[in-house]
Amino acid sequence: MVDVDKWRFWQFFNQAGDLEWIGVMRPTAHARIDRQKIWTLLPGQRRLIANWFISQDHQLEESERRWVHDSIDGWDFLDAAIIIPEPPKDDVERLSRPEAVLTFDQITDIPLLKITGKRDYDRIIRERGN
């Protein structure tokens, strides 16, 4: 099971109410930027990548946000990892071109396995069908 002491889990819905992203934060990280950074799942790559535009959106007042940010527990994160759609190609390319909040060297990634553990990782892969 996921390490709930290390990670905080999120899901992000567009204004129409469709789930677009799931992600994690490290609220106990030493560096301030790492406490504010949100890594979002790229399901096909089985990785979470530091997402500068979700991180930036998270800093805004709720009424100004592009996405609805919903804190979830580790179990909900695992379930959402099975159904989350692949992000649009333009968004994936945009992730590697930081415009605000993060510098290029802060665009880090985390293997999904590190977040979930082997048993839950295998379940996600099996139930996603890839």
GROMACS .gro file of N, CA and C in nm:
model
  390
    1MET      N    1   0.084  -0.119   0.000
    1MET     CA    2   0.000   0.000   0.000
    1MET      C    3   0.088   0.125   0.000
    2VAL      N    4   0.032   0.232  -0.046
    2VAL     CA    5   0.104   0.358  -0.056
    2VAL      C    6   0.142   0.411   0.082
    3ASP      N    7   0.254   0.482   0.086
    3ASP     CA    8   0.304   0.541   0.210
    3ASP      C    9   0.234   0.675   0.233
    4VAL      N   10   0.128   0.673   0.314
    4VAL     CA   11   0.047   0.792   0.333
    4VAL      C   12   0.117   0.899   0.417
    5ASP      N   13   0.224   0.862   0.488
    5ASP     CA   14   0.298   0.962   0.565
    5ASP      C   15   0.389   1.045   0.476
    6LYS      N   16   0.429   0.990   0.363
    6LYS     CA   17   0.522   1.059   0.273
    6LYS      C   18   0.449   1.139   0.165
    7TRP      N   19   0.333   1.091   0.121
    7TRP     CA   20   0.264   1.148   0.006
    7TRP      C   21   0.127   1.201   0.044
    8ARG      N   22   0.083   1.305  -0.027
    8ARG     CA   23  -0.055   1.352  -0.022
    8ARG      C   24  -0.109   1.335  -0.162
    9PHE      N   25  -0.228   1.280  -0.174
    9PHE     CA   26  -0.285   1.239  -0.302
    9PHE      C   27  -0.394   1.336  -0.347
   10TRP      N   28  -0.399   1.357  -0.480
   10TRP     CA   29  -0.493   1.452  -0.538
   10TRP      C   30  -0.555   1.396  -0.665
   11GLN      N   31  -0.675   1.443  -0.694
   11GLN     CA   32  -0.734   1.426  -0.826
   11GLN      C   33  -0.778   1.564  -0.873
   12PHE      N   34  -0.771   1.582  -1.004
   12PHE     CA   35  -0.796   1.713  -1.064
   12PHE      C   36  -0.902   1.698  -1.173
   13PHE      N   37  -1.011   1.771  -1.155
   13PHE     CA   38  -1.123   1.766  -1.249
   13PHE      C   39  -1.128   1.895  -1.329
   14ASN      N   40  -1.166   1.884  -1.458
   14ASN     CA   41  -1.188   2.004  -1.536
   14ASN      C   42  -1.321   2.067  -1.493
   15GLN      N   43  -1.352   2.182  -1.548
   15GLN     CA   44  -1.473   2.254  -1.507
   15GLN      C   45  -1.602   2.179  -1.543
   16ALA      N   46  -1.593   2.085  -1.638
   16ALA     CA   47  -1.710   2.004  -1.675
   16ALA      C   48  -1.728   1.886  -1.578
   17GLY      N   49  -1.631   1.867  -1.488
   17GLY     CA   50  -1.641   1.760  -1.390
   17GLY      C   51  -1.574   1.630  -1.431
   18ASP      N   52  -1.496   1.633  -1.541
   18ASP     CA   53  -1.426   1.513  -1.587
   18ASP      C   54  -1.289   1.504  -1.520
   19LEU      N   55  -1.254   1.384  -1.477
   19LEU     CA   56  -1.123   1.360  -1.417
   19LEU      C   57  -1.016   1.372  -1.524
   20GLU      N   58  -0.918   1.461  -1.504
   20GLU     CA   59  -0.811   1.482  -1.602
   20GLU      C   60  -0.676   1.434  -1.552
   21TRP      N   61  -0.649   1.451  -1.424
   21TRP     CA   62  -0.518   1.418  -1.369
   21TRP      C   63  -0.535   1.357  -1.231
   22ILE      N   64  -0.438   1.275  -1.191
   22ILE     CA   65  -0.421   1.239  -1.051
   22ILE      C   66  -0.275   1.267  -1.018
   23GLY      N   67  -0.250   1.299  -0.892
   23GLY     CA   68  -0.114   1.335  -0.859
   23GLY      C   69  -0.083   1.319  -0.712
   24VAL      N   70   0.043   1.347  -0.681
   24VAL     CA   71   0.092   1.339  -0.544
   24VAL      C   72   0.175   1.463  -0.511
   25MET      N   73   0.179   1.493  -0.383
   25MET     CA   74   0.266   1.598  -0.329
   25MET      C   75   0.344   1.536  -0.213
   26ARG      N   76   0.455   1.600  -0.178
   26ARG     CA   77   0.536   1.558  -0.062
   26ARG      C   78   0.530   1.668   0.043
   27PRO      N   79   0.428   1.667   0.128
   27PRO     CA   80   0.410   1.777   0.224
   27PRO      C   81   0.520   1.787   0.329
   28THR      N   82   0.599   1.682   0.347
   28THR     CA   83   0.706   1.686   0.447
   28THR      C   84   0.844   1.703   0.385
   29ALA      N   85   0.849   1.735   0.256
   29ALA     CA   86   0.978   1.753   0.189
   29ALA      C   87   1.054   1.869   0.253
   30HIS      N   88   1.186   1.860   0.248
   30HIS     CA   89   1.271   1.963   0.309
   30HIS      C   90   1.259   2.098   0.236
   31ALA      N   91   1.276   2.095   0.104
   31ALA     CA   92   1.273   2.219   0.025
   31ALA      C   93   1.129   2.265   0.001
   32ARG      N   94   1.108   2.394   0.014
   32ARG     CA   95   0.974   2.451  -0.006
   32ARG      C   96   0.918   2.416  -0.143
   33ILE      N   97   0.999   2.426  -0.247
   33ILE     CA   98   0.950   2.396  -0.382
   33ILE      C   99   0.903   2.251  -0.390
   34ASP      N  100   0.970   2.161  -0.319
   34ASP     CA  101   0.929   2.021  -0.322
   34ASP      C  102   0.801   1.997  -0.241
   35ARG      N  103   0.771   2.084  -0.148
   35ARG     CA  104   0.643   2.074  -0.076
   35ARG      C  105   0.528   2.127  -0.161
   36GLN      N  106   0.557   2.213  -0.257
   36GLN     CA  107   0.454   2.272  -0.342
   36GLN      C  108   0.437   2.199  -0.475
   37LYS      N  109   0.536   2.121  -0.510
   37LYS     CA  110   0.537   2.053  -0.639
   37LYS      C  111   0.434   1.940  -0.641
   38ILE      N  112   0.366   1.927  -0.754
   38ILE     CA  113   0.271   1.818  -0.774
   38ILE      C  114   0.319   1.734  -0.891
   39TRP      N  115   0.333   1.605  -0.867
   39TRP     CA  116   0.368   1.510  -0.972
   39TRP      C  117   0.238   1.445  -1.019
   40THR      N  118   0.215   1.443  -1.150
   40THR     CA  119   0.092   1.382  -1.203
   40THR      C  120   0.127   1.257  -1.283
   41LEU      N  121   0.032   1.165  -1.285
   41LEU     CA  122   0.054   1.035  -1.347
   41LEU      C  123   0.043   1.041  -1.499
   42LEU      N  124   0.143   0.985  -1.565
   42LEU     CA  125   0.137   0.956  -1.708
   42LEU      C  126   0.118   0.804  -1.715
   43PRO      N  127  -0.006   0.758  -1.725
   43PRO     CA  128  -0.033   0.614  -1.709
   43PRO      C  129   0.043   0.524  -1.806
   44GLY      N  130   0.054   0.563  -1.931
   44GLY     CA  131   0.122   0.481  -2.029
   44GLY      C  132   0.270   0.466  -2.002
   45GLN      N  133   0.329   0.566  -1.936
   45GLN     CA  134   0.470   0.561  -1.901
   45GLN      C  135   0.494   0.506  -1.761
   46ARG      N  136   0.384   0.487  -1.686
   46ARG     CA  137   0.390   0.434  -1.550
   46ARG      C  138   0.481   0.519  -1.462
   47ARG      N  139   0.472   0.651  -1.482
   47ARG     CA  140   0.554   0.746  -1.408
   47ARG      C  141   0.467   0.866  -1.370
   48LEU      N  142   0.510   0.931  -1.266
   48LEU     CA  143   0.453   1.060  -1.230
   48LEU      C  144   0.560   1.163  -1.260
   49ILE      N  145   0.520   1.273  -1.321
   49ILE     CA  146   0.616   1.377  -1.357
   49ILE      C  147   0.574   1.507  -1.291
   50ALA      N  148   0.674   1.583  -1.247
   50ALA     CA  149   0.645   1.713  -1.187
   50ALA      C  150   0.571   1.798  -1.289
   51ASN      N  151   0.452   1.839  -1.252
   51ASN     CA  152   0.363   1.908  -1.344
   51ASN      C  153   0.357   2.055  -1.302
   52TRP      N  154   0.431   2.140  -1.373
   52TRP     CA  155   0.442   2.280  -1.334
   52TRP      C  156   0.309   2.354  -1.346
   53PHE      N  157   0.226   2.319  -1.446
   53PHE     CA  158   0.103   2.397  -1.459
   53PHE      C  159  -0.004   2.354  -1.360
   54ILE      N  160  -0.004   2.229  -1.316
   54ILE     CA  161  -0.094   2.189  -1.207
   54ILE      C  162  -0.043   2.250  -1.076
   55SER      N  163   0.089   2.248  -1.056
   55SER     CA  164   0.148   2.308  -0.935
   55SER      C  165   0.114   2.456  -0.928
   56GLN      N  166   0.124   2.524  -1.040
   56GLN     CA  167   0.091   2.666  -1.044
   56GLN      C  168  -0.057   2.689  -1.016
   57ASP      N  169  -0.142   2.607  -1.075
   57ASP     CA  170  -0.286   2.618  -1.054
   57ASP      C  171  -0.320   2.597  -0.906
   58HIS      N  172  -0.249   2.508  -0.842
   58HIS     CA  173  -0.273   2.477  -0.701
   58HIS      C  174  -0.246   2.597  -0.611
   59GLN      N  175  -0.159   2.688  -0.653
   59GLN     CA  176  -0.123   2.806  -0.574
   59GLN      C  177  -0.231   2.915  -0.581
   60LEU      N  178  -0.320   2.907  -0.680
   60LEU     CA  179  -0.421   3.010  -0.700
   60LEU      C  180  -0.537   2.995  -0.603
   61GLU      N  181  -0.613   3.102  -0.589
   61GLU     CA  182  -0.738   3.095  -0.514
   61GLU      C  183  -0.831   2.997  -0.587
   62GLU      N  184  -0.914   2.928  -0.510
   62GLU     CA  185  -1.002   2.828  -0.569
   62GLU      C  186  -1.084   2.882  -0.686
   63SER      N  187  -1.133   3.004  -0.674
   63SER     CA  188  -1.218   3.062  -0.779
   63SER      C  189  -1.141   3.093  -0.907
   64GLU      N  190  -1.007   3.098  -0.900
   64GLU     CA  191  -0.925   3.130  -1.017
   64GLU      C  192  -0.867   3.007  -1.084
   65ARG      N  193  -0.885   2.890  -1.026
   65ARG     CA  194  -0.822   2.768  -1.078
   65ARG      C  195  -0.889   2.717  -1.204
   66ARG      N  196  -0.808   2.655  -1.288
   66ARG     CA  197  -0.858   2.589  -1.409
   66ARG      C  198  -0.918   2.452  -1.374
   67TRP      N  199  -0.858   2.385  -1.273
   67TRP     CA  200  -0.904   2.253  -1.232
   67TRP      C  201  -0.961   2.259  -1.091
   68VAL      N  202  -1.050   2.166  -1.061
   68VAL     CA  203  -1.099   2.147  -0.925
   68VAL      C  204  -1.003   2.048  -0.859
   69HIS      N  205  -0.942   2.088  -0.750
   69HIS     CA  206  -0.842   2.009  -0.680
   69HIS      C  207  -0.911   1.937  -0.564
   70ASP      N  208  -0.905   1.806  -0.564
   70ASP     CA  209  -0.973   1.726  -0.463
   70ASP      C  210  -0.872   1.634  -0.395
   71SER      N  211  -0.850   1.655  -0.266
   71SER     CA  212  -0.759   1.569  -0.190
   71SER      C  213  -0.827   1.434  -0.170
   72ILE      N  214  -0.751   1.327  -0.193
   72ILE     CA  215  -0.805   1.192  -0.181
   72ILE      C  216  -0.711   1.107  -0.096
   73ASP      N  217  -0.759   0.989  -0.057
   73ASP     CA  218  -0.671   0.900   0.019
   73ASP      C  219  -0.597   0.807  -0.077
   74GLY      N  220  -0.505   0.730  -0.023
   74GLY     CA  221  -0.423   0.640  -0.104
   74GLY      C  222  -0.505   0.536  -0.178
   75TRP      N  223  -0.610   0.486  -0.116
   75TRP     CA  224  -0.696   0.386  -0.183
   75TRP      C  225  -0.764   0.446  -0.306
   76ASP      N  226  -0.815   0.568  -0.291
   76ASP     CA  227  -0.879   0.635  -0.405
   76ASP      C  228  -0.778   0.663  -0.516
   77PHE      N  229  -0.655   0.696  -0.477
   77PHE     CA  230  -0.550   0.718  -0.576
   77PHE      C  231  -0.528   0.591  -0.658
   78LEU      N  232  -0.519   0.477  -0.589
   78LEU     CA  233  -0.498   0.349  -0.660
   78LEU      C  234  -0.612   0.320  -0.756
   79ASP      N  235  -0.735   0.341  -0.712
   79ASP     CA  236  -0.851   0.317  -0.799
   79ASP      C  237  -0.851   0.413  -0.919
   80ALA      N  238  -0.817   0.539  -0.894
   80ALA     CA  239  -0.814   0.639  -1.002
   80ALA      C  240  -0.703   0.609  -1.102
   81ALA      N  241  -0.593   0.550  -1.056
   81ALA     CA  242  -0.482   0.517  -1.146
   81ALA      C  243  -0.524   0.416  -1.252
   82ILE      N  244  -0.627   0.340  -1.223
   82ILE     CA  245  -0.678   0.241  -1.319
   82ILE      C  246  -0.760   0.307  -1.429
   83ILE      N  247  -0.833   0.412  -1.394
   83ILE     CA  248  -0.929   0.471  -1.489
   83ILE      C  249  -0.884   0.604  -1.549
   84ILE      N  250  -0.778   0.664  -1.494
   84ILE     CA  251  -0.737   0.796  -1.543
   84ILE      C  252  -0.700   0.788  -1.691
   85PRO      N  253  -0.752   0.880  -1.772
   85PRO     CA  254  -0.716   0.876  -1.914
   85PRO      C  255  -0.573   0.926  -1.937
   86GLU      N  256  -0.518   0.889  -2.050
   86GLU     CA  257  -0.389   0.945  -2.090
   86GLU      C  258  -0.408   1.094  -2.113
   87PRO      N  259  -0.314   1.176  -2.069
   87PRO     CA  260  -0.326   1.320  -2.095
   87PRO      C  261  -0.306   1.348  -2.244
   88PRO      N  262  -0.362   1.458  -2.291
   88PRO     CA  263  -0.341   1.495  -2.432
   88PRO      C  264  -0.192   1.513  -2.461
   89LYS      N  265  -0.152   1.481  -2.583
   89LYS     CA  266  -0.012   1.491  -2.625
   89LYS      C  267   0.043   1.632  -2.602
   90ASP      N  268  -0.038   1.734  -2.630
   90ASP     CA  269   0.008   1.872  -2.610
   90ASP      C  270   0.044   1.899  -2.464
   91ASP      N  271  -0.035   1.843  -2.371
   91ASP     CA  272  -0.006   1.863  -2.229
   91ASP      C  273   0.123   1.791  -2.189
   92VAL      N  274   0.144   1.672  -2.242
   92VAL     CA  275   0.266   1.597  -2.211
   92VAL      C  276   0.388   1.675  -2.261
   93GLU      N  277   0.380   1.729  -2.381
   93GLU     CA  278   0.491   1.809  -2.434
   93GLU      C  279   0.511   1.936  -2.353
   94ARG      N  280   0.402   1.995  -2.309
   94ARG     CA  281   0.407   2.118  -2.230
   94ARG      C  282   0.479   2.096  -2.096
   95LEU      N  283   0.469   1.976  -2.043
   95LEU     CA  284   0.533   1.946  -1.914
   95LEU      C  285   0.684   1.965  -1.918
   96SER      N  286   0.743   1.943  -2.034
   96SER     CA  287   0.889   1.955  -2.044
   96SER      C  288   0.934   2.098  -2.078
   97ARG      N  289   0.841   2.191  -2.085
   97ARG     CA  290   0.874   2.330  -2.113
   97ARG      C  291   0.824   2.419  -1.999
   98PRO      N  292   0.895   2.419  -1.889
   98PRO     CA  293   0.847   2.497  -1.774
   98PRO      C  294   0.840   2.645  -1.806
   99GLU      N  295   0.728   2.705  -1.773
   99GLU     CA  296   0.710   2.847  -1.796
   99GLU      C  297   0.701   2.925  -1.666
  100ALA      N  298   0.669   2.857  -1.559
  100ALA     CA  299   0.655   2.922  -1.429
  100ALA      C  300   0.667   2.815  -1.321
  101VAL      N  301   0.689   2.860  -1.201
  101VAL     CA  302   0.695   2.777  -1.080
  101VAL      C  303   0.818   2.688  -1.076
  102LEU      N  304   0.838   2.601  -1.173
  102LEU     CA  305   0.950   2.507  -1.171
  102LEU      C  306   1.054   2.544  -1.276
  103THR      N  307   1.180   2.519  -1.245
  103THR     CA  308   1.285   2.530  -1.345
  103THR      C  309   1.300   2.394  -1.412
  104PHE      N  310   1.372   2.388  -1.521
  104PHE     CA  311   1.387   2.264  -1.596
  104PHE      C  312   1.441   2.152  -1.508
  105ASP      N  313   1.540   2.183  -1.424
  105ASP     CA  314   1.598   2.078  -1.340
  105ASP      C  315   1.506   2.033  -1.227
  106GLN      N  316   1.396   2.105  -1.204
  106GLN     CA  317   1.298   2.065  -1.103
  106GLN      C  318   1.187   1.979  -1.163
  107ILE      N  319   1.190   1.957  -1.294
  107ILE     CA  320   1.091   1.870  -1.359
  107ILE      C  321   1.140   1.727  -1.341
  108THR      N  322   1.115   1.675  -1.223
  108THR     CA  323   1.158   1.541  -1.188
  108THR      C  324   1.044   1.442  -1.211
  109ASP      N  325   1.078   1.314  -1.207
  109ASP     CA  326   0.973   1.214  -1.220
  109ASP      C  327   0.992   1.105  -1.115
  110ILE      N  328   0.886   1.032  -1.091
  110ILE     CA  329   0.884   0.927  -0.990
  110ILE      C  330   0.819   0.804  -1.054
  111PRO      N  331   0.884   0.688  -1.046
  111PRO     CA  332   0.819   0.567  -1.097
  111PRO      C  333   0.692   0.538  -1.016
  112LEU      N  334   0.585   0.500  -1.085
  112LEU     CA  335   0.459   0.467  -1.018
  112LEU      C  336   0.481   0.360  -0.911
  113LEU      N  337   0.567   0.264  -0.939
  113LEU     CA  338   0.596   0.156  -0.844
  113LEU      C  339   0.644   0.210  -0.709
  114LYS      N  340   0.718   0.320  -0.710
  114LYS     CA  341   0.769   0.378  -0.585
  114LYS      C  342   0.655   0.432  -0.500
  115ILE      N  343   0.549   0.478  -0.563
  115ILE     CA  344   0.435   0.533  -0.490
  115ILE      C  345   0.344   0.422  -0.439
  116THR      N  346   0.323   0.321  -0.522
  116THR     CA  347   0.220   0.221  -0.494
  116THR      C  348   0.267   0.095  -0.424
  117GLY      N  349   0.391   0.054  -0.447
  117GLY     CA  350   0.435  -0.078  -0.402
  117GLY      C  351   0.399  -0.181  -0.509
  118LYS      N  352   0.464  -0.296  -0.504
  118LYS     CA  353   0.454  -0.397  -0.610
  118LYS      C  354   0.313  -0.453  -0.629
  119ARG      N  355   0.248  -0.493  -0.522
  119ARG     CA  356   0.115  -0.555  -0.535
  119ARG      C  357   0.014  -0.460  -0.601
  120ASP      N  358   0.009  -0.337  -0.553
  120ASP     CA  359  -0.087  -0.241  -0.609
  120ASP      C  360  -0.047  -0.197  -0.749
  121TYR      N  361   0.083  -0.187  -0.774
  121TYR     CA  362   0.132  -0.155  -0.909
  121TYR      C  363   0.086  -0.263  -1.007
  122ASP      N  364   0.105  -0.389  -0.971
  122ASP     CA  365   0.063  -0.500  -1.058
  122ASP      C  366  -0.088  -0.496  -1.082
  123ARG      N  367  -0.165  -0.463  -0.980
  123ARG     CA  368  -0.311  -0.452  -0.996
  123ARG      C  369  -0.347  -0.341  -1.095
  124ILE      N  370  -0.282  -0.226  -1.083
  124ILE     CA  371  -0.311  -0.115  -1.174
  124ILE      C  372  -0.281  -0.155  -1.318
  125ILE      N  373  -0.164  -0.214  -1.340
  125ILE     CA  374  -0.124  -0.255  -1.475
  125ILE      C  375  -0.222  -0.359  -1.531
  126ARG      N  376  -0.256  -0.455  -1.448
  126ARG     CA  377  -0.348  -0.563  -1.490
  126ARG      C  378  -0.487  -0.506  -1.526
  127GLU      N  379  -0.541  -0.420  -1.440
  127GLU     CA  380  -0.675  -0.369  -1.462
  127GLU      C  381  -0.682  -0.261  -1.569
  128ARG      N  382  -0.571  -0.193  -1.594
  128ARG     CA  383  -0.568  -0.098  -1.707
  128ARG      C  384  -0.559  -0.172  -1.839
  129GLY      N  385  -0.510  -0.296  -1.832
  129GLY     CA  386  -0.497  -0.374  -1.954
  129GLY      C  387  -0.372  -0.340  -2.034
  130ASN      N  388  -0.272  -0.285  -1.969
  130ASN     CA  389  -0.146  -0.255  -2.038
  130ASN      C  390  -0.033  -0.293  -1.950
   0.00000   0.00000   0.00000
